[in-house]
CSV table of C-alpha atoms in Angstrom, one decimal:
chain,number,residue,atom,x,y,z
A,1,UNK,CA,0.0,0.0,0.0
A,2,UNK,CA,1.3,3.5,-0.9
A,3,UNK,CA,1.7,5.7,2.2
A,4,UNK,CA,0.9,9.3,2.3
A,5,UNK,CA,3.9,11.5,2.3
A,6,UNK,CA,5.1,12.4,5.9
A,7,UNK,CA,4.5,16.2,5.8
A,8,UNK,CA,1.2,16.0,4.2
A,9,UNK,CA,0.1,13.4,6.8
A,10,UNK,CA,1.4,15.6,9.6
A,11,UNK,CA,-0.4,18.6,8.3
A,12,UNK,CA,-3.6,16.7,7.9
A,13,UNK,CA,-3.4,15.7,11.6
A,14,UNK,CA,-2.6,19.2,12.7
A,15,UNK,CA,-5.5,20.7,10.6
A,16,UNK,CA,-7.9,18.1,12.1
A,17,UNK,CA,-6.8,19.0,15.7
A,18,UNK,CA,-7.1,22.8,14.9
A,19,UNK,CA,-10.5,22.4,13.3
A,20,UNK,CA,-11.9,20.3,16.2
A,21,UNK,CA,-10.6,22.9,18.6
A,22,UNK,CA,-12.1,25.8,16.6
A,23,UNK,CA,-15.5,24.0,16.7
A,24,UNK,CA,-15.5,22.7,20.2
A,25,UNK,CA,-13.0,24.8,22.1
A,26,UNK,CA,-12.6,22.0,24.5
A,27,UNK,CA,-8.9,22.3,25.1
A,28,UNK,CA,-8.0,25.8,25.1
A,29,UNK,CA,-11.0,26.8,27.0
A,30,UNK,CA,-10.3,24.4,29.9
A,31,UNK,CA,-6.6,25.1,29.8
A,32,UNK,CA,-7.0,28.9,29.6
A,33,UNK,CA,-9.4,29.1,32.6
A,34,UNK,CA,-7.2,26.7,34.6
A,35,UNK,CA,-4.2,28.9,33.8
A,36,UNK,CA,-5.9,32.2,34.8
A,37,UNK,CA,-7.1,30.6,38.1
A,38,UNK,CA,-3.6,29.4,38.9
A,39,UNK,CA,-2.0,32.8,38.5
A,40,UNK,CA,-4.6,34.4,40.6
A,41,UNK,CA,-4.1,31.7,43.3
A,42,UNK,CA,-0.4,32.3,43.1
A,43,UNK,CA,-0.7,36.0,43.6
A,44,UNK,CA,-2.9,35.4,46.7
A,45,UNK,CA,-0.7,32.8,48.1
A,46,UNK,CA,2.6,34.4,47.6
A,47,UNK,CA,1.6,37.9,48.7
A,48,UNK,CA,4.5,39.3,46.7
A,49,UNK,CA,6.1,42.8,47.0
A,50,UNK,CA,7.6,44.4,44.0
A,51,UNK,CA,11.1,43.0,44.4
A,52,UNK,CA,9.9,39.5,45.1
A,53,UNK,CA,7.7,39.5,42.0
A,54,UNK,CA,10.6,39.8,39.6
A,55,UNK,CA,12.3,36.9,41.4
A,56,UNK,CA,9.5,34.5,41.3
A,57,UNK,CA,7.4,35.5,38.2
A,58,UNK,CA,9.2,33.1,35.7
A,59,UNK,CA,8.7,30.3,38.2
A,60,UNK,CA,5.0,31.1,38.5
A,61,UNK,CA,4.8,31.3,34.7
A,62,UNK,CA,6.4,27.9,34.1
A,63,UNK,CA,4.4,26.1,36.8
A,64,UNK,CA,1.2,27.5,35.3
A,65,UNK,CA,2.2,26.6,31.8
A,66,UNK,CA,3.2,23.1,32.6
A,67,UNK,CA,0.1,22.3,34.6
A,68,UNK,CA,-2.3,23.6,32.0
A,69,UNK,CA,-0.3,21.7,29.4
A,70,UNK,CA,-0.7,18.4,31.3
A,71,UNK,CA,-4.5,19.2,31.4
A,72,UNK,CA,-4.5,19.7,27.8
A,73,UNK,CA,-2.4,16.7,26.9
A,74,UNK,CA,-4.6,14.4,28.9
A,75,UNK,CA,-7.7,15.7,27.1
A,76,UNK,CA,-6.2,15.7,23.7
A,77,UNK,CA,-5.1,12.1,23.8
A,78,UNK,CA,-8.1,10.9,25.8
A,79,UNK,CA,-10.3,12.3,23.1
A,80,UNK,CA,-8.4,10.6,20.4
A,81,UNK,CA,-8.7,7.3,22.3
A,82,UNK,CA,-12.3,7.5,23.5
A,83,UNK,CA,-13.8,8.3,20.1
A,84,UNK,CA,-11.7,5.7,18.4
A,85,UNK,CA,-9.7,8.1,16.3
A,86,UNK,CA,-6.4,6.9,17.5
A,87,UNK,CA,-7.2,3.4,16.1
A,88,UNK,CA,-8.3,5.1,12.9
A,89,UNK,CA,-5.1,7.0,12.7
A,90,UNK,CA,-3.1,3.8,13.2
A,91,UNK,CA,-5.0,2.0,10.5
A,92,UNK,CA,-4.5,4.8,8.0
A,93,UNK,CA,-1.7,4.3,5.5
A,94,UNK,CA,0.6,6.8,7.3
A,95,UNK,CA,3.8,6.3,9.3
A,96,UNK,CA,3.6,6.1,13.1
A,97,UNK,CA,6.2,9.0,13.2
A,98,UNK,CA,3.8,11.2,11.3
A,99,UNK,CA,1.0,10.6,13.7
A,100,UNK,CA,3.4,11.5,16.5
A,101,UNK,CA,4.6,14.6,15.0
A,102,UNK,CA,1.1,15.7,14.1
A,103,UNK,CA,-0.2,15.3,17.7
A,104,UNK,CA,2.9,17.0,19.0
A,105,UNK,CA,2.5,20.0,16.8
A,106,UNK,CA,-1.2,20.3,17.8
A,107,UNK,CA,-0.4,20.2,21.5
A,108,UNK,CA,2.5,22.6,21.0
A,109,UNK,CA,0.1,25.1,19.3
A,110,UNK,CA,-2.4,24.8,22.0
A,111,UNK,CA,0.1,25.3,24.9
A,112,UNK,CA,1.7,28.2,23.1
A,113,UNK,CA,-1.8,29.7,22.7
A,114,UNK,CA,-2.1,29.5,26.5
A,115,UNK,CA,1.3,31.2,27.0
A,116,UNK,CA,0.2,33.9,24.6
A,117,UNK,CA,-2.8,34.5,26.9
A,118,UNK,CA,-0.7,34.3,30.0
A,119,UNK,CA,2.0,36.8,29.0
A,120,UNK,CA,0.0,39.9,28.8
A,121,UNK,CA,-2.2,38.9,31.8
A,122,UNK,CA,0.8,38.2,34.0
A,123,UNK,CA,2.7,41.3,32.8
A,124,UNK,CA,-0.3,43.3,33.9
A,125,UNK,CA,-1.1,41.5,37.2
A,126,UNK,CA,2.5,41.3,38.4
A,127,UNK,CA,3.6,44.6,36.9
A,128,UNK,CA,6.6,43.0,35.2
A,129,UNK,CA,7.0,43.0,31.5
A,130,UNK,CA,7.4,39.5,30.2
A,131,UNK,CA,7.8,40.6,26.6
A,132,UNK,CA,11.5,40.1,26.4
A,133,UNK,CA,12.9,38.4,23.2
A,134,UNK,CA,14.8,35.7,25.3
A,135,UNK,CA,11.8,35.0,27.5
A,136,UNK,CA,9.8,34.4,24.2
A,137,UNK,CA,12.6,32.2,22.9
A,138,UNK,CA,12.7,30.3,26.2
A,139,UNK,CA,8.9,29.7,26.0
A,140,UNK,CA,9.2,28.4,22.4
A,141,UNK,CA,12.0,25.9,23.4
A,142,UNK,CA,10.6,25.0,26.8
A,143,UNK,CA,7.1,24.3,25.7
A,144,UNK,CA,8.4,22.3,22.8
A,145,UNK,CA,10.5,20.2,25.2
A,146,UNK,CA,7.7,19.2,27.6
A,147,UNK,CA,5.1,18.8,24.9
A,148,UNK,CA,7.5,16.4,23.1
A,149,UNK,CA,7.8,14.2,26.3
A,150,UNK,CA,4.2,14.8,27.2
A,151,UNK,CA,2.7,13.7,23.9
A,152,UNK,CA,4.7,10.4,24.1
A,153,UNK,CA,3.8,9.7,27.8
A,154,UNK,CA,0.1,10.8,27.4
A,155,UNK,CA,-0.3,8.3,24.7
A,156,UNK,CA,0.9,5.7,27.1
A,157,UNK,CA,-1.1,6.8,30.2
A,158,UNK,CA,-4.5,7.1,28.5
A,159,UNK,CA,-4.2,3.4,27.8
A,160,UNK,CA,-3.7,2.6,31.4
A,161,UNK,CA,-6.2,2.0,34.3
A,162,UNK,CA,-5.3,5.2,36.2
A,163,UNK,CA,-5.5,7.5,33.1
A,164,UNK,CA,-5.4,11.1,34.0
A,165,UNK,CA,-3.8,10.6,37.4
A,166,UNK,CA,-0.8,8.9,36.0
A,167,UNK,CA,0.4,11.5,33.4
A,168,UNK,CA,1.7,14.1,35.9
A,169,UNK,CA,3.5,11.4,37.9
A,170,UNK,CA,5.3,10.0,34.9
A,171,UNK,CA,5.8,13.2,33.1
A,172,UNK,CA,7.1,15.7,35.7
A,173,UNK,CA,10.3,14.0,36.7
A,174,UNK,CA,11.3,13.3,33.1
A,175,UNK,CA,10.4,16.8,32.0
A,176,UNK,CA,12.1,18.4,34.9
A,177,UNK,CA,15.5,19.1,33.4
A,178,UNK,CA,13.6,21.0,30.7
A,179,UNK,CA,11.6,23.1,33.3
A,180,UNK,CA,14.7,23.6,35.4
A,181,UNK,CA,16.7,25.0,32.4
A,182,UNK,CA,13.6,27.1,31.2
A,183,UNK,CA,13.1,28.7,34.6
A,184,UNK,CA,16.8,29.5,35.0
A,185,UNK,CA,17.0,31.0,31.5
A,186,UNK,CA,13.8,33.1,31.8
A,187,UNK,CA,14.7,34.3,35.4
A,188,UNK,CA,18.1,35.4,34.0
A,189,UNK,CA,16.7,37.2,31.1
A,190,UNK,CA,14.2,39.1,33.4
A,191,UNK,CA,16.7,39.9,36.1
A,192,UNK,CA,18.8,42.1,33.7
A,193,UNK,CA,22.0,40.4,34.6
A,194,UNK,CA,24.7,39.9,31.9
A,195,UNK,CA,23.8,37.7,29.2
A,196,UNK,CA,26.8,35.5,29.6
A,197,UNK,CA,25.5,34.4,33.0
A,198,UNK,CA,22.3,32.6,31.8
A,199,UNK,CA,22.7,32.2,28.0
A,200,UNK,CA,24.1,28.8,28.7
A,201,UNK,CA,20.7,27.7,30.0
A,202,UNK,CA,19.1,28.6,26.7
A,203,UNK,CA,21.7,26.4,25.0
A,204,UNK,CA,21.1,23.5,27.4
A,205,UNK,CA,17.4,23.9,26.7
A,206,UNK,CA,18.0,23.6,22.9
A,207,UNK,CA,20.1,20.5,23.4
A,208,UNK,CA,17.5,18.8,25.6
A,209,UNK,CA,14.9,19.6,23.1
A,210,UNK,CA,16.9,18.0,20.4
A,211,UNK,CA,17.6,14.9,22.5
A,212,UNK,CA,14.0,14.5,23.6
A,213,UNK,CA,12.6,15.0,20.1
A,214,UNK,CA,14.8,12.3,18.6
A,215,UNK,CA,14.2,9.9,21.4
A,216,UNK,CA,10.4,10.3,21.6
A,217,UNK,CA,10.0,10.2,17.7
A,218,UNK,CA,11.8,6.7,17.7
A,219,UNK,CA,10.0,5.5,20.9
A,220,UNK,CA,6.5,6.5,19.8
A,221,UNK,CA,5.8,3.6,17.4
A,222,UNK,CA,6.3,1.3,20.4
A,223,UNK,CA,3.5,2.8,22.5
A,224,UNK,CA,0.8,2.6,19.8
A,225,UNK,CA,1.2,-0.8,18.3
A,226,UNK,CA,-1.6,-3.2,18.8
B,1,UNK,CA,-6.2,-21.3,27.2
B,2,UNK,CA,-6.5,-25.1,27.0
B,3,UNK,CA,-5.0,-27.4,29.6
B,4,UNK,CA,-2.3,-28.5,27.0
B,5,UNK,CA,-1.4,-25.0,26.1
B,6,UNK,CA,-1.1,-24.1,29.8
B,7,UNK,CA,1.0,-27.1,30.5
B,8,UNK,CA,3.4,-26.2,27.6
B,9,UNK,CA,3.5,-22.6,28.7
B,10,UNK,CA,4.6,-23.7,32.2
B,11,UNK,CA,7.2,-26.0,30.8
B,12,UNK,CA,8.6,-23.5,28.4
B,13,UNK,CA,9.4,-21.0,31.2
B,14,UNK,CA,13.0,-21.0,32.3
B,15,UNK,CA,13.7,-23.3,35.2
B,16,UNK,CA,16.5,-22.4,37.4
B,17,UNK,CA,19.3,-24.9,36.6
B,18,UNK,CA,21.6,-26.3,39.1
B,19,UNK,CA,24.8,-24.9,37.8
B,20,UNK,CA,23.3,-21.5,37.6
B,21,UNK,CA,22.1,-21.7,41.2
B,22,UNK,CA,25.5,-22.8,42.4
B,23,UNK,CA,27.2,-19.9,40.5
B,24,UNK,CA,24.8,-17.5,42.0
B,25,UNK,CA,25.4,-18.7,45.6
B,26,UNK,CA,29.1,-18.6,45.0
B,27,UNK,CA,28.9,-15.0,43.6
B,28,UNK,CA,26.7,-14.0,46.5
B,29,UNK,CA,29.3,-15.3,49.0
B,30,UNK,CA,32.0,-13.5,47.0
B,31,UNK,CA,29.9,-10.2,47.2
B,32,UNK,CA,29.5,-10.5,50.9
B,33,UNK,CA,33.1,-11.0,51.5
B,34,UNK,CA,33.9,-8.2,49.0
B,35,UNK,CA,31.6,-5.8,50.8
B,36,UNK,CA,33.1,-6.8,54.1
B,37,UNK,CA,36.7,-6.2,52.8
B,38,UNK,CA,35.5,-2.9,51.5
B,39,UNK,CA,34.1,-1.8,54.8
B,40,UNK,CA,37.2,-3.0,56.6
B,41,UNK,CA,39.4,-0.8,54.2
B,42,UNK,CA,37.1,2.1,54.7
B,43,UNK,CA,36.1,1.9,58.4
B,44,UNK,CA,39.4,0.6,59.8
B,45,UNK,CA,42.4,0.7,57.4
B,46,UNK,CA,41.9,4.3,55.9
B,47,UNK,CA,43.0,7.2,57.9
B,48,UNK,CA,40.5,9.5,59.6
B,49,UNK,CA,39.8,12.7,57.6
B,50,UNK,CA,41.4,15.7,59.3
B,51,UNK,CA,38.5,18.1,58.6
B,52,UNK,CA,35.5,15.9,58.8
B,53,UNK,CA,36.4,13.2,61.3
B,54,UNK,CA,34.8,9.8,61.4
B,55,UNK,CA,31.6,10.8,59.6
B,56,UNK,CA,33.6,11.1,56.4
B,57,UNK,CA,33.8,7.2,56.3
B,58,UNK,CA,30.2,7.2,55.1
B,59,UNK,CA,31.7,8.0,51.7
B,60,UNK,CA,32.9,4.4,51.4
B,61,UNK,CA,29.2,3.4,51.2
B,62,UNK,CA,27.8,6.6,49.7
B,63,UNK,CA,29.8,6.8,46.5
B,64,UNK,CA,29.9,3.0,45.8
B,65,UNK,CA,26.1,2.7,46.2
B,66,UNK,CA,25.5,5.4,43.6
B,67,UNK,CA,27.8,3.5,41.3
B,68,UNK,CA,25.8,0.4,41.8
B,69,UNK,CA,22.5,2.2,41.1
B,70,UNK,CA,24.0,3.7,38.0
B,71,UNK,CA,24.8,0.2,36.7
B,72,UNK,CA,21.4,-1.2,37.6
B,73,UNK,CA,19.6,1.6,36.0
B,74,UNK,CA,21.7,1.1,32.9
B,75,UNK,CA,20.7,-2.5,32.9
B,76,UNK,CA,17.2,-1.3,32.6
B,77,UNK,CA,18.0,0.6,29.5
B,78,UNK,CA,19.7,-2.4,27.9
B,79,UNK,CA,16.7,-4.5,29.1
B,80,UNK,CA,14.3,-2.1,27.6
B,81,UNK,CA,16.0,-1.7,24.2
B,82,UNK,CA,16.5,-5.4,23.9
B,83,UNK,CA,12.8,-6.1,24.8
B,84,UNK,CA,11.6,-3.6,22.2
B,85,UNK,CA,13.7,-5.3,19.5
B,86,UNK,CA,13.4,-9.0,20.5
B,87,UNK,CA,10.0,-9.1,22.4
B,88,UNK,CA,11.6,-11.7,24.7
B,89,UNK,CA,10.3,-11.7,28.1
B,90,UNK,CA,13.5,-12.1,29.8
B,91,UNK,CA,14.8,-8.7,28.8
B,92,UNK,CA,11.8,-7.1,30.4
B,93,UNK,CA,12.6,-9.1,33.6
B,94,UNK,CA,16.1,-7.8,33.5
B,95,UNK,CA,14.7,-4.2,33.1
B,96,UNK,CA,12.3,-4.6,36.1
B,97,UNK,CA,15.1,-6.1,38.3
B,98,UNK,CA,17.3,-3.2,37.4
B,99,UNK,CA,14.8,-0.7,38.5
B,100,UNK,CA,14.2,-2.4,41.8
B,101,UNK,CA,17.9,-3.0,42.6
B,102,UNK,CA,18.7,0.6,41.5
B,103,UNK,CA,16.0,2.0,43.7
B,104,UNK,CA,17.4,0.1,46.7
B,105,UNK,CA,21.0,1.2,46.0
B,106,UNK,CA,19.9,4.8,45.3
B,107,UNK,CA,18.1,4.9,48.6
B,108,UNK,CA,21.2,3.8,50.4
B,109,UNK,CA,23.1,6.6,48.6
B,110,UNK,CA,20.5,9.2,49.6
B,111,UNK,CA,20.2,8.1,53.3
B,112,UNK,CA,24.0,7.9,53.8
B,113,UNK,CA,24.4,11.3,52.1
B,114,UNK,CA,21.7,12.8,54.4
B,115,UNK,CA,23.3,11.4,57.5
B,116,UNK,CA,26.7,12.8,56.4
B,117,UNK,CA,25.2,16.2,55.7
B,118,UNK,CA,23.7,16.5,59.2
B,119,UNK,CA,27.1,17.2,60.9
B,120,UNK,CA,28.9,18.6,57.9
B,121,UNK,CA,26.4,20.9,56.3
B,122,UNK,CA,24.3,21.3,59.5
B,123,UNK,CA,21.2,20.1,57.8
B,124,UNK,CA,19.6,16.8,56.8
B,125,UNK,CA,18.6,18.3,53.4
B,126,UNK,CA,19.3,21.2,51.3
B,127,UNK,CA,18.3,22.1,47.7
B,128,UNK,CA,21.7,21.4,46.2
B,129,UNK,CA,21.3,20.7,42.6
B,130,UNK,CA,22.5,17.2,43.0
B,131,UNK,CA,20.4,16.4,45.8
B,132,UNK,CA,17.4,17.7,43.9
B,133,UNK,CA,18.2,15.8,40.7
B,134,UNK,CA,18.8,12.6,42.8
B,135,UNK,CA,15.5,12.9,44.5
B,136,UNK,CA,13.9,13.4,41.1
B,137,UNK,CA,15.7,10.3,39.8
B,138,UNK,CA,14.3,8.2,42.6
B,139,UNK,CA,10.7,9.5,42.1
B,140,UNK,CA,11.1,8.8,38.3
B,141,UNK,CA,11.8,5.1,39.0
B,142,UNK,CA,9.0,5.1,41.6
B,143,UNK,CA,6.7,6.3,38.7
B,144,UNK,CA,8.1,3.4,36.5
B,145,UNK,CA,6.8,1.0,39.2
B,146,UNK,CA,3.4,2.8,39.3
B,147,UNK,CA,3.1,2.8,35.6
B,148,UNK,CA,3.7,-1.0,35.5
B,149,UNK,CA,1.1,-1.6,38.1
B,150,UNK,CA,-1.4,0.6,36.2
B,151,UNK,CA,-1.5,-1.7,33.2
B,152,UNK,CA,-3.4,-5.0,33.1
B,153,UNK,CA,-2.3,-6.4,29.8
B,154,UNK,CA,1.1,-8.0,30.1
B,155,UNK,CA,2.3,-7.2,26.7
B,156,UNK,CA,1.3,-3.5,26.9
B,157,UNK,CA,2.9,-3.3,30.4
B,158,UNK,CA,6.2,-4.6,29.2
B,159,UNK,CA,6.2,-2.3,26.1
B,160,UNK,CA,5.4,0.8,28.0
B,161,UNK,CA,7.7,-0.1,30.8
B,162,UNK,CA,10.6,-0.5,28.3
B,163,UNK,CA,9.8,2.9,26.8
B,164,UNK,CA,9.6,4.6,30.1
B,165,UNK,CA,12.8,2.9,31.4
B,166,UNK,CA,14.7,4.2,28.5
B,167,UNK,CA,13.4,7.8,29.0
B,168,UNK,CA,13.9,7.7,32.8
B,169,UNK,CA,17.7,7.1,32.3
B,170,UNK,CA,18.0,10.7,31.4
B,171,UNK,CA,17.4,11.7,35.0
B,172,UNK,CA,20.3,9.3,36.1
B,173,UNK,CA,22.6,11.0,33.5
B,174,UNK,CA,21.6,14.4,34.7
B,175,UNK,CA,22.3,13.4,38.4
B,176,UNK,CA,25.7,12.2,37.2
B,177,UNK,CA,26.5,15.3,35.2
B,178,UNK,CA,24.8,18.1,37.0
B,179,UNK,CA,27.8,18.9,39.1
B,180,UNK,CA,29.6,19.9,35.9
B,181,UNK,CA,26.7,22.1,34.7
B,182,UNK,CA,25.8,23.8,37.8
B,183,UNK,CA,28.7,25.5,39.6
B,184,UNK,CA,26.7,26.2,42.7
B,185,UNK,CA,26.6,22.6,43.9
B,186,UNK,CA,28.5,21.5,46.9
B,187,UNK,CA,29.1,18.1,45.5
B,188,UNK,CA,32.7,17.8,44.4
B,189,UNK,CA,33.7,16.4,41.0
B,190,UNK,CA,35.4,13.1,42.0
B,191,UNK,CA,35.6,11.3,38.7
B,192,UNK,CA,37.0,12.8,35.5
B,193,UNK,CA,38.5,16.2,34.8
B,194,UNK,CA,38.1,18.8,37.5
B,195,UNK,CA,37.7,22.3,36.3
B,196,UNK,CA,40.3,24.3,38.1
B,197,UNK,CA,38.2,27.5,38.3
B,198,UNK,CA,39.2,29.3,41.4
B,199,UNK,CA,35.7,30.4,42.3
B,200,UNK,CA,34.2,26.9,41.7
B,201,UNK,CA,36.9,25.3,43.8
B,202,UNK,CA,36.0,27.6,46.7
B,203,UNK,CA,32.4,26.8,46.5
B,204,UNK,CA,32.9,23.1,46.2
B,205,UNK,CA,35.4,22.9,49.0
B,206,UNK,CA,38.6,21.0,48.5
B,207,UNK,CA,38.0,17.3,48.1
B,208,UNK,CA,41.5,15.8,48.0
B,209,UNK,CA,41.4,12.0,47.5
B,210,UNK,CA,45.0,11.8,48.3
B,211,UNK,CA,45.0,14.0,51.4
B,212,UNK,CA,44.5,11.0,53.8
B,213,UNK,CA,46.3,7.7,53.4
B,214,UNK,CA,44.2,4.7,52.3
B,215,UNK,CA,41.3,6.8,51.1
B,216,UNK,CA,41.9,6.3,47.3
B,217,UNK,CA,42.3,2.5,47.5
B,218,UNK,CA,39.3,2.2,49.8
B,219,UNK,CA,36.9,4.2,47.6
B,220,UNK,CA,38.3,2.4,44.6
B,221,UNK,CA,37.9,-1.1,46.0
B,222,UNK,CA,34.5,-0.4,47.4
B,223,UNK,CA,33.3,1.1,44.2
B,224,UNK,CA,34.5,-1.8,42.1
B,225,UNK,CA,32.7,-4.3,44.4
B,226,UNK,CA,29.5,-2.2,44.5
B,227,UNK,CA,29.3,-1.6,40.8
B,228,UNK,CA,30.5,-5.1,39.6
B,229,UNK,CA,29.3,-7.6,42.2
B,230,UNK,CA,26.6,-6.0,44.2
B,231,UNK,CA,24.0,-5.0,41.4
B,232,UNK,CA,24.6,-8.0,39.3
B,233,UNK,CA,24.0,-10.5,42.0
B,234,UNK,CA,20.9,-8.7,43.3
B,235,UNK,CA,19.6,-8.4,39.7
B,236,UNK,CA,20.2,-12.0,39.2
B,237,UNK,CA,18.3,-13.0,42.5
B,238,UNK,CA,15.5,-10.7,41.4
B,239,UNK,CA,15.3,-12.3,37.9
B,240,UNK,CA,15.1,-15.8,39.6
B,241,UNK,CA,12.3,-14.6,41.8
B,242,UNK,CA,10.4,-13.1,38.8
B,243,UNK,CA,10.8,-16.4,36.9
B,244,UNK,CA,9.6,-18.3,39.9
B,245,UNK,CA,6.6,-16.1,40.1
B,246,UNK,CA,5.8,-16.6,36.4
B,247,UNK,CA,6.1,-20.4,36.8
B,248,UNK,CA,3.8,-20.2,39.9
B,249,UNK,CA,1.2,-18.3,38.0
B,250,UNK,CA,1.4,-20.5,34.9
B,251,UNK,CA,1.2,-23.7,37.0
B,252,UNK,CA,-1.9,-22.2,38.8
B,253,UNK,CA,-3.4,-21.7,35.4
B,254,UNK,CA,-2.7,-25.3,34.6
B,255,UNK,CA,-4.3,-26.6,37.9
B,256,UNK,CA,-7.4,-24.3,37.5
B,257,UNK,CA,-7.8,-25.6,33.9
B,258,UNK,CA,-8.0,-29.3,35.1
């Protein structure tokens, strides 16, 4: 059987995810409300003064982004599985790698959309401008890193008994190096210290992304065979 | 499954052979002797550290147990990759045994480190990068066991566990390498090239292996025993246990069919 070219298949899956989202708004809605609630809770819980805010804002940003992305990943893959679409994708004459990259890009876009909502809201609520080119770069790289790991692991955990409960447990430790590097890089960029002090973290983040993308791409076929 | 199929399934399982058992018992005795010699070298033969006193002797268990955990977790990666390629159950058993043995050794490593830190750093725990990444590593492998227990289908369980076992090793590598990336750690670089940056040396404190007589040989001997004998013997016992458990369940199936 002739298989659909890789990029065409990837784009078809991404388009399907975006279209479903445009019509249902099931993911971005839940993720967005959750993210806004978390930053409000953080600002009550931490009772920050002006100086402390600049110190912790990138930590708050990353914790919020990763938790709402876990929420979205769970939903995204659970929907595929419950409605039988995952099986349909696997039956289709496309490579397993294309399925993975398609789902990854979809989840990446959704999490970036959440980040795009968070940036202005947080800048306003915490009176710290987050619109720094390096913070944006760190977001692009960091979100890519943990959606890469998350898409693979969510595909696994939606097939288990514990389902939603298991994803944070298996994903957080593996994604932690990415979060660590991302928090350090964005804190450094916001603190206004010399670029040489923190640019290394951006490089580490890029390297981690490359490692995880390659590993997860090759491991994905093993978690969907049946 | 028919009775005949259950019977053949029970027969096809690896049965511990006599030679293997003897070799394992011999190796176990050797391991105990090796650990005891290592303890003798560390606790009695090596000189007392001038700055830290007797508590420094915990290093003769602390460092070797991490070496053992590293080997055991590496065995999980080998088992995972080999299982995904060959789909032979024995490789998954190796991976599972590696995780459990590695967790036990990593726990020894963490506890001895904590006991040592109480008098030296004046706290049981601090958020030193290596401590943090070590704790994450242990939680990752605890998550591995949770993932396994959450899947009913044995083939799916083995497949997912193999994939996760390979991914989880990244936390081991980070724990091993983090002291080279993060200069603000208090853990010294013991193996490999030491960056002789003055500020870094100051923050790490001087860790001179040769400062006290007998330290180098004691650490080297104990690390060799703990990374060559201890994990492999424990993994072997664990594999035997798993095989026996497989046999028991297969035999139970057979009895129930009749």
